[in-house]
Structures are given as C-alpha cells and as structure tokens.
Short mmCIF file of C-alpha atoms in Angstrom, two decimals:
data_model
loop_
_atom_site.label_atom_id
_atom_site.label_comp_id
_atom_site.label_asym_id
_atom_site.label_seq_id
_atom_site.Cartn_x
_atom_site.Cartn_y
_atom_site.Cartn_z
CA UNK A 28 46.68 112.16 72.37
CA UNK A 29 50.02 111.75 70.60
CA UNK A 30 52.36 114.73 70.58
CA UNK A 31 54.27 115.51 67.31
CA UNK A 32 57.57 114.12 68.71
CA UNK A 33 55.85 110.86 69.59
CA UNK A 34 54.32 110.49 66.20
CA UNK A 35 57.71 111.03 64.59
CA UNK A 36 59.24 108.57 66.95
CA UNK A 37 56.58 105.98 66.12
CA UNK A 38 57.15 106.48 62.38
CA UNK A 39 60.89 106.12 62.85
CA UNK A 40 60.44 102.99 64.91
CA UNK A 41 58.15 101.48 62.21
CA UNK A 42 60.70 102.36 59.44
CA UNK A 43 63.44 100.76 61.48
CA UNK A 44 61.41 97.58 62.07
CA UNK A 45 60.39 97.34 58.42
CA UNK A 46 63.98 97.74 57.23
CA UNK A 47 65.21 95.23 59.88
CA UNK A 48 62.51 92.78 58.80
CA UNK A 49 63.47 93.14 55.14
CA UNK A 50 67.11 92.46 56.07
CA UNK A 51 66.08 89.36 58.09
CA UNK A 52 63.99 88.04 55.14
CA UNK A 53 66.94 88.57 52.71
CA UNK A 54 69.27 86.86 55.20
CA UNK A 55 66.90 83.91 55.36
CA UNK A 56 66.89 83.62 51.56
CA UNK A 57 70.70 83.76 51.53
CA UNK A 58 70.99 81.10 54.33
CA UNK A 59 68.61 78.81 52.46
CA UNK A 60 70.59 79.13 49.26
CA UNK A 61 74.17 79.31 50.54
CA UNK A 62 74.02 78.31 54.34
CA UNK A 63 74.74 80.59 57.27
CA UNK A 64 78.51 80.29 56.68
CA UNK A 65 78.21 81.19 53.06
CA UNK A 66 75.98 84.18 53.59
CA UNK A 67 77.61 87.54 53.17
CA UNK A 68 76.65 91.14 54.17
CA UNK A 69 77.24 92.22 50.57
CA UNK A 70 74.76 89.61 49.19
CA UNK A 71 72.12 90.46 51.81
CA UNK A 72 72.52 94.20 51.16
CA UNK A 73 72.14 93.58 47.43
CA UNK A 74 68.92 91.69 48.00
CA UNK A 75 67.32 94.64 49.86
CA UNK A 76 68.81 97.43 47.79
CA UNK A 77 71.16 98.75 50.50
CA UNK A 78 74.83 99.16 50.82
CA UNK A 79 76.84 96.95 53.21
CA UNK A 80 77.35 99.78 55.74
CA UNK A 81 73.56 100.16 56.04
CA UNK A 82 73.22 96.49 56.99
CA UNK A 83 75.86 96.72 59.64
CA UNK A 84 73.80 99.54 61.20
CA UNK A 85 71.18 96.89 62.09
CA UNK A 86 73.56 93.94 62.65
CA UNK A 87 77.16 94.51 63.66
CA UNK A 88 78.47 91.09 62.67
CA UNK A 89 77.37 88.41 60.15
CA UNK A 90 76.97 85.95 63.04
CA UNK A 91 74.53 88.33 64.70
CA UNK A 92 72.44 88.53 61.54
CA UNK A 93 72.44 84.74 61.07
CA UNK A 94 71.44 84.31 64.72
CA UNK A 95 68.59 86.74 64.36
CA UNK A 96 67.35 84.89 61.26
CA UNK A 97 67.42 81.60 63.10
CA UNK A 98 65.70 83.19 66.14
CA UNK A 99 63.00 84.40 63.80
CA UNK A 100 62.48 80.84 62.58
CA UNK A 101 62.35 79.47 66.10
CA UNK A 102 59.91 82.23 67.06
CA UNK A 103 57.57 81.29 64.22
CA UNK A 104 57.73 77.62 65.17
CA UNK A 105 56.96 78.64 68.77
CA UNK A 106 53.88 80.58 67.61
CA UNK A 107 52.56 77.72 65.43
CA UNK A 108 53.02 75.26 68.30
CA UNK A 109 51.27 77.63 70.75
CA UNK A 110 48.27 77.71 68.38
CA UNK A 111 48.34 73.93 68.02
CA UNK A 112 48.26 73.52 71.81
CA UNK A 113 44.88 75.34 71.92
CA UNK A 114 43.26 72.17 70.45
CA UNK A 115 41.88 69.51 72.81
CA UNK A 116 43.39 66.30 71.55
CA UNK A 117 46.80 65.11 70.23
CA UNK A 118 45.44 64.44 66.73
CA UNK A 119 43.78 67.87 66.54
CA UNK A 120 47.01 69.53 67.71
CA UNK A 121 49.10 67.77 65.10
CA UNK A 122 46.50 68.65 62.45
CA UNK A 123 46.61 72.31 63.50
CA UNK A 124 50.41 72.41 63.34
CA UNK A 125 50.44 70.78 59.85
CA UNK A 126 47.68 73.15 58.66
CA UNK A 127 49.73 76.25 59.91
CA UNK A 128 52.78 75.04 57.98
CA UNK A 129 50.76 74.33 54.76
CA UNK A 130 49.05 77.74 54.95
CA UNK A 131 52.51 79.45 55.44
CA UNK A 132 53.94 77.65 52.40
CA UNK A 133 50.91 78.58 50.33
CA UNK A 134 51.38 82.26 51.31
CA UNK A 135 55.04 82.07 50.27
CA UNK A 136 54.19 80.47 46.92
CA UNK A 137 51.67 83.27 46.25
CA UNK A 138 54.28 85.88 47.12
CA UNK A 139 52.37 87.12 50.19
CA UNK A 140 55.08 86.15 52.70
CA UNK A 141 58.80 85.44 52.75
CA UNK A 142 60.30 82.07 53.71
CA UNK A 143 62.18 81.80 57.03
CA UNK A 144 65.65 80.37 57.44
CA UNK A 145 66.01 76.64 57.53
CA UNK A 146 67.83 75.27 60.63
CA UNK A 147 70.05 72.71 58.97
CA UNK A 148 73.27 74.40 60.01
CA UNK A 149 72.17 75.80 63.35
CA UNK A 150 74.94 73.77 65.06
CA UNK A 151 77.54 75.47 62.90
CA UNK A 152 77.11 78.63 64.99
CA UNK A 153 79.70 79.13 67.71
CA UNK A 154 80.09 80.30 71.24
CA UNK A 155 77.25 81.84 73.29
CA UNK A 156 75.15 82.33 70.16
CA UNK A 157 75.15 78.63 69.48
CA UNK A 158 74.36 77.85 73.10
CA UNK A 159 71.41 80.23 73.01
CA UNK A 160 70.00 78.96 69.78
CA UNK A 161 70.31 75.32 70.80
CA UNK A 162 68.54 76.07 74.11
CA UNK A 163 65.67 77.63 72.17
CA UNK A 164 65.60 74.58 69.77
CA UNK A 165 65.39 72.17 72.66
CA UNK A 166 62.38 74.19 73.99
CA UNK A 167 60.74 73.87 70.56
CA UNK A 168 61.36 70.10 70.62
CA UNK A 169 59.85 69.78 74.13
CA UNK A 170 56.81 71.83 73.07
CA UNK A 171 56.32 69.61 70.05
CA UNK A 172 56.64 66.46 72.21
CA UNK A 173 53.97 67.88 74.49
CA UNK A 174 51.45 67.86 71.65
CA UNK A 175 50.83 64.23 72.71
CA UNK A 176 50.17 65.16 76.31
CA UNK A 177 51.76 64.11 79.54
CA UNK A 178 53.57 60.77 79.18
CA UNK A 179 52.74 57.99 81.64
CA UNK A 180 56.34 56.83 81.87
CA UNK A 181 59.75 56.56 80.27
CA UNK A 182 58.51 54.41 77.36
CA UNK A 183 55.83 56.97 76.44
CA UNK A 184 58.37 59.82 76.69
CA UNK A 185 60.59 57.96 74.21
CA UNK A 186 57.71 57.37 71.85
CA UNK A 187 56.44 60.93 72.06
CA UNK A 188 60.00 62.10 71.36
CA UNK A 189 60.16 60.00 68.23
CA UNK A 190 56.82 61.29 67.09
CA UNK A 191 57.91 64.90 67.71
CA UNK A 192 61.07 64.48 65.74
CA UNK A 193 59.27 62.92 62.75
CA UNK A 194 56.63 65.60 62.70
CA UNK A 195 59.12 68.42 62.80
CA UNK A 196 61.33 66.84 60.13
CA UNK A 197 58.24 66.42 57.86
CA UNK A 198 57.45 70.04 58.32
CA UNK A 199 61.00 71.02 57.35
CA UNK A 200 60.95 68.67 54.39
CA UNK A 201 57.75 70.01 52.88
CA UNK A 202 59.32 72.80 50.85
CA UNK A 203 61.56 70.30 49.14
CA UNK A 204 58.70 68.51 47.41
CA UNK A 205 55.52 70.65 47.78
CA UNK A 206 56.46 72.82 44.79
CA UNK A 207 55.61 69.91 42.46
CA UNK A 208 51.93 70.61 43.23
CA UNK A 209 49.74 73.46 42.19
CA UNK A 210 48.62 75.75 45.10
CA UNK A 211 45.00 74.62 44.68
CA UNK A 212 46.14 71.11 45.41
CA UNK A 213 47.69 71.99 48.77
CA UNK A 214 44.51 71.22 50.79
CA UNK A 215 44.39 67.76 49.23
CA UNK A 216 48.12 67.16 49.92
CA UNK A 217 47.58 68.31 53.49
CA UNK A 218 44.70 65.85 53.91
CA UNK A 219 46.68 62.94 52.46
CA UNK A 220 49.77 63.61 54.65
CA UNK A 221 47.58 63.95 57.75
CA UNK A 222 45.99 60.65 56.87
CA UNK A 223 49.40 58.98 56.98
CA UNK A 224 50.14 60.75 60.22
CA UNK A 225 46.73 59.76 61.77
CA UNK A 226 46.46 56.12 60.57
CA UNK A 227 49.92 55.07 59.25
CA UNK A 228 50.78 52.96 56.27
CA UNK A 229 49.85 49.49 57.52
CA UNK A 230 46.46 47.84 57.14
CA UNK A 231 44.84 46.46 60.35
CA UNK A 232 46.51 43.17 61.16
CA UNK A 233 49.93 44.01 59.81
CA UNK A 234 52.61 43.11 62.32
CA UNK A 235 56.06 44.67 62.80
CA UNK A 236 58.37 41.75 61.93
CA UNK A 237 60.99 43.18 59.59
CA UNK A 238 64.02 41.28 58.15
CA UNK A 239 67.24 43.24 58.64
CA UNK A 240 69.00 43.17 55.25
CA UNK A 241 72.76 42.58 54.87
CA UNK A 242 74.14 45.80 53.24
CA UNK A 243 77.74 44.88 53.68
CA UNK A 244 79.97 45.51 50.64
CA UNK A 245 83.59 45.38 49.81
CA UNK A 246 85.44 48.69 50.41
CA UNK A 247 87.08 49.78 47.13
CA UNK A 248 89.79 51.75 48.86
CA UNK A 249 91.13 51.02 52.35
CA UNK A 250 90.21 53.84 54.78
CA UNK A 251 87.85 55.59 52.43
CA UNK A 252 84.71 54.37 54.23
CA UNK A 253 85.94 55.73 57.54
CA UNK A 254 86.77 58.99 55.84
CA UNK A 255 83.32 59.39 54.30
CA UNK A 256 81.61 58.49 57.57
CA UNK A 257 83.55 61.15 59.45
CA UNK A 258 82.77 63.68 56.80
CA UNK A 259 79.08 62.75 56.76
CA UNK A 260 78.77 63.14 60.48
CA UNK A 261 80.36 66.61 60.33
CA UNK A 262 78.38 67.79 57.40
CA UNK A 263 75.15 66.62 59.12
CA UNK A 264 76.14 68.50 62.18
CA UNK A 265 77.59 71.70 60.73
CA UNK A 266 76.37 71.84 57.14
CA UNK A 267 78.36 71.90 54.00
CA UNK A 268 80.27 75.07 54.66
CA UNK A 269 80.66 74.54 58.40
CA UNK A 270 82.42 71.18 57.95
CA UNK A 271 85.84 72.48 56.81
CA UNK A 272 88.53 70.15 55.45
CA UNK A 273 90.56 70.97 58.57
CA UNK A 274 87.64 69.77 60.85
CA UNK A 275 87.16 66.59 58.90
CA UNK A 276 90.94 65.83 59.00
CA UNK A 277 90.96 66.54 62.71
CA UNK A 278 88.00 64.23 63.25
CA UNK A 279 90.05 61.35 61.81
CA UNK A 280 93.31 62.53 63.36
CA UNK A 281 94.98 62.81 59.97
CA UNK A 282 96.54 65.76 58.06
CA UNK A 283 94.93 67.84 55.40
CA UNK A 284 97.28 66.11 53.00
CA UNK A 285 95.59 62.81 53.79
CA UNK A 286 92.31 64.38 52.83
CA UNK A 287 93.59 65.24 49.40
CA UNK A 288 94.98 61.69 49.05
CA UNK A 289 91.43 60.42 49.14
CA UNK A 290 89.71 63.32 47.30
CA UNK A 291 90.77 66.13 45.12
CA UNK A 292 88.35 68.83 46.45
CA UNK A 293 85.62 69.41 48.98
CA UNK A 294 82.84 69.28 46.43
CA UNK A 295 84.03 65.85 45.41
CA UNK A 296 83.88 64.87 49.09
CA UNK A 297 80.28 65.94 49.40
CA UNK A 298 79.35 64.14 46.16
CA UNK A 299 81.07 60.99 47.48
CA UNK A 300 79.18 61.22 50.79
CA UNK A 301 75.88 61.63 49.02
CA UNK A 302 76.68 58.73 46.65
CA UNK A 303 77.53 56.45 49.59
CA UNK A 304 74.24 57.42 51.39
CA UNK A 305 72.03 57.07 48.31
CA UNK A 306 73.69 53.80 47.37
CA UNK A 307 72.80 52.47 50.83
CA UNK A 308 69.22 53.65 50.43
CA UNK A 309 68.93 52.07 46.98
CA UNK A 310 70.62 48.83 48.06
CA UNK A 311 68.13 48.39 50.94
CA UNK A 312 65.21 48.95 48.61
CA UNK A 313 66.57 46.55 46.00
CA UNK A 314 67.44 43.79 48.42
CA UNK A 315 64.01 44.15 50.18
CA UNK A 316 62.23 43.62 46.87
CA UNK A 317 63.97 40.20 46.68
CA UNK A 318 62.35 39.11 49.99
CA UNK A 319 59.32 36.88 50.12
CA UNK A 320 56.37 37.75 52.34
CA UNK A 321 54.64 40.47 50.48
CA UNK A 322 55.04 44.16 49.93
CA UNK A 323 54.32 45.28 53.57
CA UNK A 324 57.17 43.00 54.70
CA UNK A 325 59.49 44.42 52.03
CA UNK A 326 58.74 48.00 52.96
CA UNK A 327 59.02 47.31 56.76
CA UNK A 328 62.32 45.56 56.12
CA UNK A 329 63.65 48.54 54.12
CA UNK A 330 62.69 51.06 56.80
CA UNK A 331 64.04 48.92 59.62
CA UNK A 332 67.36 48.32 57.91
CA UNK A 333 67.96 51.94 57.03
CA UNK A 334 67.03 53.05 60.66
CA UNK A 335 69.38 50.39 61.95
CA UNK A 336 72.11 51.88 59.84
CA UNK A 337 71.37 55.36 61.03
CA UNK A 338 71.44 54.25 64.69
CA UNK A 339 74.65 52.16 64.37
CA UNK A 340 78.24 52.87 63.87
CA UNK A 341 77.71 52.16 60.16
CA UNK A 342 75.80 55.44 59.98
CA UNK A 343 74.91 58.11 59.51
CA UNK A 344 73.50 58.68 56.08
CA UNK A 345 73.95 62.22 54.73
CA UNK A 346 70.97 64.44 55.44
CA UNK A 347 69.31 65.93 52.31
CA UNK A 348 68.89 69.12 54.25
CA UNK A 349 72.77 69.44 54.04
CA UNK A 350 72.08 70.45 50.36
CA UNK A 351 72.09 74.14 51.48
CA UNK A 352 75.28 75.76 50.31
CA UNK A 353 76.20 73.23 47.69
CA UNK A 354 77.07 74.44 44.17
CA UNK A 355 73.88 74.49 42.04
CA UNK A 356 74.98 71.70 39.66
CA UNK A 357 75.88 69.41 42.54
CA UNK A 358 72.59 70.19 44.36
CA UNK A 359 70.58 69.46 41.23
CA UNK A 360 72.21 66.07 40.78
CA UNK A 361 71.66 65.15 44.36
CA UNK A 362 67.96 66.21 44.28
CA UNK A 363 67.46 64.05 41.24
CA UNK A 364 68.94 60.97 42.95
CA UNK A 365 66.80 61.70 46.03
CA UNK A 366 63.67 61.87 43.86
CA UNK A 367 64.46 58.52 42.35
CA UNK A 368 64.72 57.00 45.84
CA UNK A 369 61.37 58.53 46.71
CA UNK A 370 59.80 57.24 43.53
CA UNK A 371 60.93 53.69 44.37
CA UNK A 372 59.26 54.04 47.79
CA UNK A 373 56.15 55.19 46.03
CA UNK A 374 56.34 52.07 43.84
CA UNK A 375 56.67 49.82 46.77
CA UNK A 376 53.69 51.51 48.46
CA UNK A 377 51.58 51.27 45.23
CA UNK A 378 52.29 47.53 44.97
CA UNK A 379 51.35 47.00 48.59
CA UNK A 380 48.10 48.92 48.12
CA UNK A 381 47.26 46.69 45.12
CA UNK A 382 48.14 43.59 47.16
CA UNK A 383 46.10 44.81 50.15
CA UNK A 384 48.94 44.73 52.66
CA UNK A 385 49.20 48.59 52.71
CA UNK A 386 46.40 51.04 53.27
CA UNK A 387 44.90 53.02 50.35
CA UNK A 388 47.07 56.07 50.86
CA UNK A 389 48.61 58.52 48.46
CA UNK A 390 51.89 56.82 47.61
CA UNK A 391 53.63 59.95 46.34
CA UNK A 392 52.89 61.87 49.55
CA UNK A 393 53.64 58.95 51.83
CA UNK A 394 56.98 58.33 49.99
CA UNK A 395 58.08 61.86 50.88
CA UNK A 396 57.09 61.27 54.53
CA UNK A 397 59.31 58.18 54.47
CA UNK A 398 62.14 60.25 53.11
CA UNK A 399 61.73 62.68 55.99
CA UNK A 400 61.63 59.76 58.44
CA UNK A 401 65.08 58.64 57.22
CA UNK A 402 66.35 62.20 57.12
CA UNK A 403 65.45 62.77 60.71
CA UNK A 404 66.93 59.59 62.13
CA UNK A 405 70.54 60.86 62.40
CA UNK A 406 69.60 63.39 65.13
CA UNK A 407 68.07 60.55 67.21
CA UNK A 408 71.25 58.54 67.51
CA UNK A 409 71.82 59.50 71.09
CA UNK A 410 68.15 58.80 71.93
CA UNK A 411 68.38 55.40 70.26
CA UNK A 412 71.49 54.48 72.27
CA UNK A 413 69.46 54.60 75.48
CA UNK A 414 67.60 51.43 74.57
CA UNK A 415 68.05 48.21 72.67
CA UNK A 416 68.50 48.84 69.01
CA UNK A 417 65.53 46.90 67.78
CA UNK A 418 63.32 48.75 70.31
CA UNK A 419 64.63 52.12 69.05
CA UNK A 420 63.95 51.08 65.42
CA UNK A 421 60.44 49.83 66.25
CA UNK A 422 59.57 53.01 68.14
CA UNK A 423 60.81 55.27 65.51
CA UNK A 424 59.39 53.39 62.53
CA UNK A 425 55.97 53.16 64.25
CA UNK A 426 55.44 56.89 63.75
CA UNK A 427 54.64 56.43 60.07
CA UNK A 428 54.10 52.70 59.76
CA UNK A 429 51.22 52.68 62.27
CA UNK A 430 50.63 56.45 62.71
CA UNK A 431 51.44 59.13 65.26
CA UNK A 432 48.71 58.07 67.65
CA UNK A 433 48.96 54.25 67.72
CA UNK A 434 50.42 52.92 70.91
CA UNK A 435 50.76 49.17 69.98
CA UNK A 436 54.56 49.45 70.00
CA UNK A 437 54.44 50.13 73.81
CA UNK A 438 52.82 46.79 74.39
CA UNK A 439 55.36 45.09 72.16
CA UNK A 440 58.18 46.69 74.04
#
C-alpha cells in the first residue's frame, strides 16, 4: 500500500522524467538541425516552452545536455541490437535490426515518437564526456559486429567489422532519403533494402575484378587541395561547427590569415569541400561509363575507385552527415548534388539489370545503400591501413556488391 507521501513522490518523479525527456527530445531536434556545437539552451527552452533557467535545472551545462542526448541515442541503438541478438541466424538478426529502425522512422513520421540525436559530431565533444561517449560507441560497434557470430580468425573479424559499419551507416542514412516515400511504402522499401543486404547487387557468376580509374586532375591553385583535404578531415571528425578556422589552420601549420587567403569565409570552405568531394564522385561515375566490359564492371570500378580514394592519402571525401549545422541554403544545394549522384548510381544499376549483369533489385533503394557505403568509408581508414589496400577495398565493397552474408571474398583473400 502506498502512503500519501510516496504517491506524491512518485508523481513528482514522473513529472521530472517527463520534463527531462521533453528537453532531451528538443535537444535532439536542435542537434540534428544545428549540430551539438550550434545547439543553445535558449533554443531548446523555446522548443519545450520553458525559460532557460528551467532547462539548467535539469542540465547544468550545454555539454551535459548534448552528452545526455547522445547517450539516449546510444541507448536506443543498444536496445535494438539486443532485440536483434534474440534471433538465431546472422541474416535474421540483421533483418530484425533493420525492421526496428524502419518501424521507429515510421512512428516518427506519424508523429508518435520524436527522433533521436544523430551521432555525426560525437567526436566534437571534449574531455571525459568525449571519452565516455566514444567508449559506448565502440561497444555499439562490437555488438553490431557480433550479429554475424564468433569469427574464425582475423580475416573474418575484418569482414564482420566492414559489414557492421555498412549496416550502421545505412541505418543512419535512412532518414536522409526515406521521406521521399509514403509511410505505406515503408514495408516495401524495407524488403528491397534487405534484399540488397541479403543477396547483394551482383548476379551469380559476377567476379570482383574492377579497374581503378585515374582521377588525377590539375590543381587550379597551389596548396588549395591540401587545404581542402585538411578541412574535410576535420569536418568529418568534428562536424561543421566543431571544425573551427583555428583548428583547420593549425592542422596545416599555417596562420588564420592563410585561411582567408584561400577562402573568404567558413561557409565558402564547406561548399568548396563538398564540391571537391562531389566532383570526385561524379568523375568516377563518368569515367567508369567509358569503360568496356559491361555495366557490372563499370559499377564495380566506380565503387572500388571511390573506396581507394577514401582509404588513401587522396581522401577523404566529405561525409554527407556533416550537413548538420550548415546554413539552410547551403544544405539544400548540397543535398541536391548528392541526389544527382545517387540518381546516376540508380541509372548504372538499371542499365546493368537490363543487361543481365546486375540482379533485379530496386535501383533507387540500392543507389542510396551505395551512397551510405561511400559515406561510411572514411571512418574505416585505420582499419583499411592494417591490410593491403586492394584487400580492404574488396572486403568493404563485398558488403553490398555480394551481400552481408557472402564469404567469397575470404577465399579470394
């Protein structure tokens, strides 16, 4: 039997949790729009109808609020992975994880649930908070890798790691393109994406023998390429707002004045970084279409070349998840360019299906999976450097080209 004081305490606790949850949801929305660095107490307070002082009652510092929002995301991922691990086979586990994500996005679209904070600028956090969050993230990665069971050796560990990364990145990329479909189409999209995960893009008999394309081009301004590379690395790591002009200049061991010699403003820098990355993607697609050997060979060569760039000193390409925090007009322009790249992938896939060298998959869905594949590759540079480059490219590409459960690349290695 509850005493009156206990009942009041329970009500107070429920009110506290409800208000705290509302603040976390508002913080997630702000992070997704403006990045963790760009989020402010005032904006979060406005979103939940409170004053700033009320928010500080729950979270003393902005960094504490951002960390709590990220921890909430990691906790949700943990729960979805725990549910997936209840299944008996790797394929059933991956299917359960994908289904959980699709169901969550459908609830968000219907207004039944709030989105959680994207993790693109997790590394922009500092000090012990950053250490704690990255430790939790590594646990998420290991739990995702374990969906494929216990590896028999180092090669299987490497392959399972590549699969885990591609699966997670596809889950994070879903919100960027799923809104183009009606909610009643979500089950069909889920089935088509799972088909790519399960069986890949290649038809039986297709071999992995890509041609690496020559993407070399004349540098219009001496030093500018190195400048854009350094900026791209930092933006990928720390997000748009986390990569300050000072940090970019320090990375290159130059003054802030040198920065403004190359570019007039930080927004111009981000636009230049995106243009460089999208130009490389488009050049690879264009050059591949000039190759003989059929559409499968052209697609494989595009994917291999772009992964080779990502894993080399010529990389990285700017992650599209770094769009968080960009001014709206810049973000809109970049998304349009990204969509054009994806449509060209869809065209290559459609031509291959007609030719018979690519399986009868949904080219629009598969093209977005390929965009996520490229997007994720930057974070695997350290992993790729532990083995010969062509092996890293083959392992990583196999995740979508032959599916998340096809081990032929192990025999080839």
